[in-house]
Amino acid sequence: MKYIPSRDITGVCEGECKNLVRLNEEVRQTELDSYPYSGGSSPSVPWANTRNEQPGFYGGHV
């Protein structure tokens, strides 16, 4: 911690300053956008209309 870059103190960047976090977020979002996605509807299931049954009513793990 002896040396703190001046850009961290003043916000002024000298030389090469990249926002690597933002750059990688944009790359990842571009990659995700390349996959096909259907925002259509999904089939309705009758047991999802109410929540009166206790967890595990239809079996499986709780």
Coordinates of C-alpha atoms in Angstrom, one line a residue:
M1 CA 0.0 0.0 0.0
K2 CA 3.0 2.3 -0.3
Y3 CA 2.0 3.4 -3.8
I4 CA -1.5 4.4 -4.8
P5 CA -2.0 5.2 -8.4
S6 CA -3.0 8.9 -9.0
R7 CA -6.1 7.8 -10.9
D8 CA -7.4 6.2 -7.7
I9 CA -7.0 9.5 -5.9
T10 CA -7.8 12.1 -8.5
G11 CA -9.8 10.1 -11.1
V12 CA -7.4 11.4 -13.9
C13 CA -5.9 8.6 -15.9
E14 CA -2.4 8.8 -17.4
G15 CA -1.2 6.3 -19.9
E16 CA -3.3 3.1 -20.6
C17 CA -6.3 2.9 -18.4
K18 CA -8.9 0.2 -19.1
N19 CA -12.0 -0.6 -17.2
L20 CA -11.5 -4.4 -17.4
V21 CA -14.6 -5.2 -15.4
R22 CA -16.9 -3.2 -17.7
L23 CA -15.1 -4.6 -20.8
N24 CA -15.6 -8.2 -19.6
E25 CA -19.2 -7.5 -18.7
E26 CA -19.8 -6.3 -22.3
V27 CA -18.0 -9.3 -23.8
R28 CA -20.1 -11.7 -21.6
Q29 CA -23.4 -9.9 -22.5
T30 CA -22.5 -10.1 -26.2
E31 CA -21.8 -13.8 -25.8
L32 CA -25.1 -14.4 -24.0
D33 CA -27.0 -12.4 -26.6
S34 CA -25.7 -14.7 -29.3
Y35 CA -27.7 -17.7 -27.9
P36 CA -31.3 -18.1 -29.2
Y37 CA -34.0 -17.4 -26.6
S38 CA -37.7 -17.7 -26.9
G39 CA -39.6 -15.4 -24.7
G40 CA -42.8 -17.3 -25.4
S41 CA -45.2 -18.8 -22.9
S42 CA -44.7 -22.0 -21.1
P43 CA -47.3 -24.8 -20.5
S44 CA -49.6 -24.3 -17.5
V45 CA -49.6 -26.9 -14.8
P46 CA -52.8 -27.1 -12.6
W47 CA -50.9 -27.7 -9.3
A48 CA -49.2 -24.3 -9.6
N49 CA -52.5 -22.4 -9.3
T50 CA -52.7 -22.6 -5.5
R51 CA -50.3 -23.1 -2.7
N52 CA -52.6 -24.9 -0.3
E53 CA -50.7 -28.1 -0.3
Q54 CA -47.7 -28.6 1.9
P55 CA -44.2 -28.9 0.5
G56 CA -43.5 -32.4 -0.9
F57 CA -47.2 -33.2 -1.4
Y58 CA -46.5 -34.6 -4.8
G59 CA -43.3 -36.4 -3.7
G60 CA -39.7 -35.6 -4.3
H61 CA -37.3 -33.8 -2.0
V62 CA -38.4 -30.8 0.0

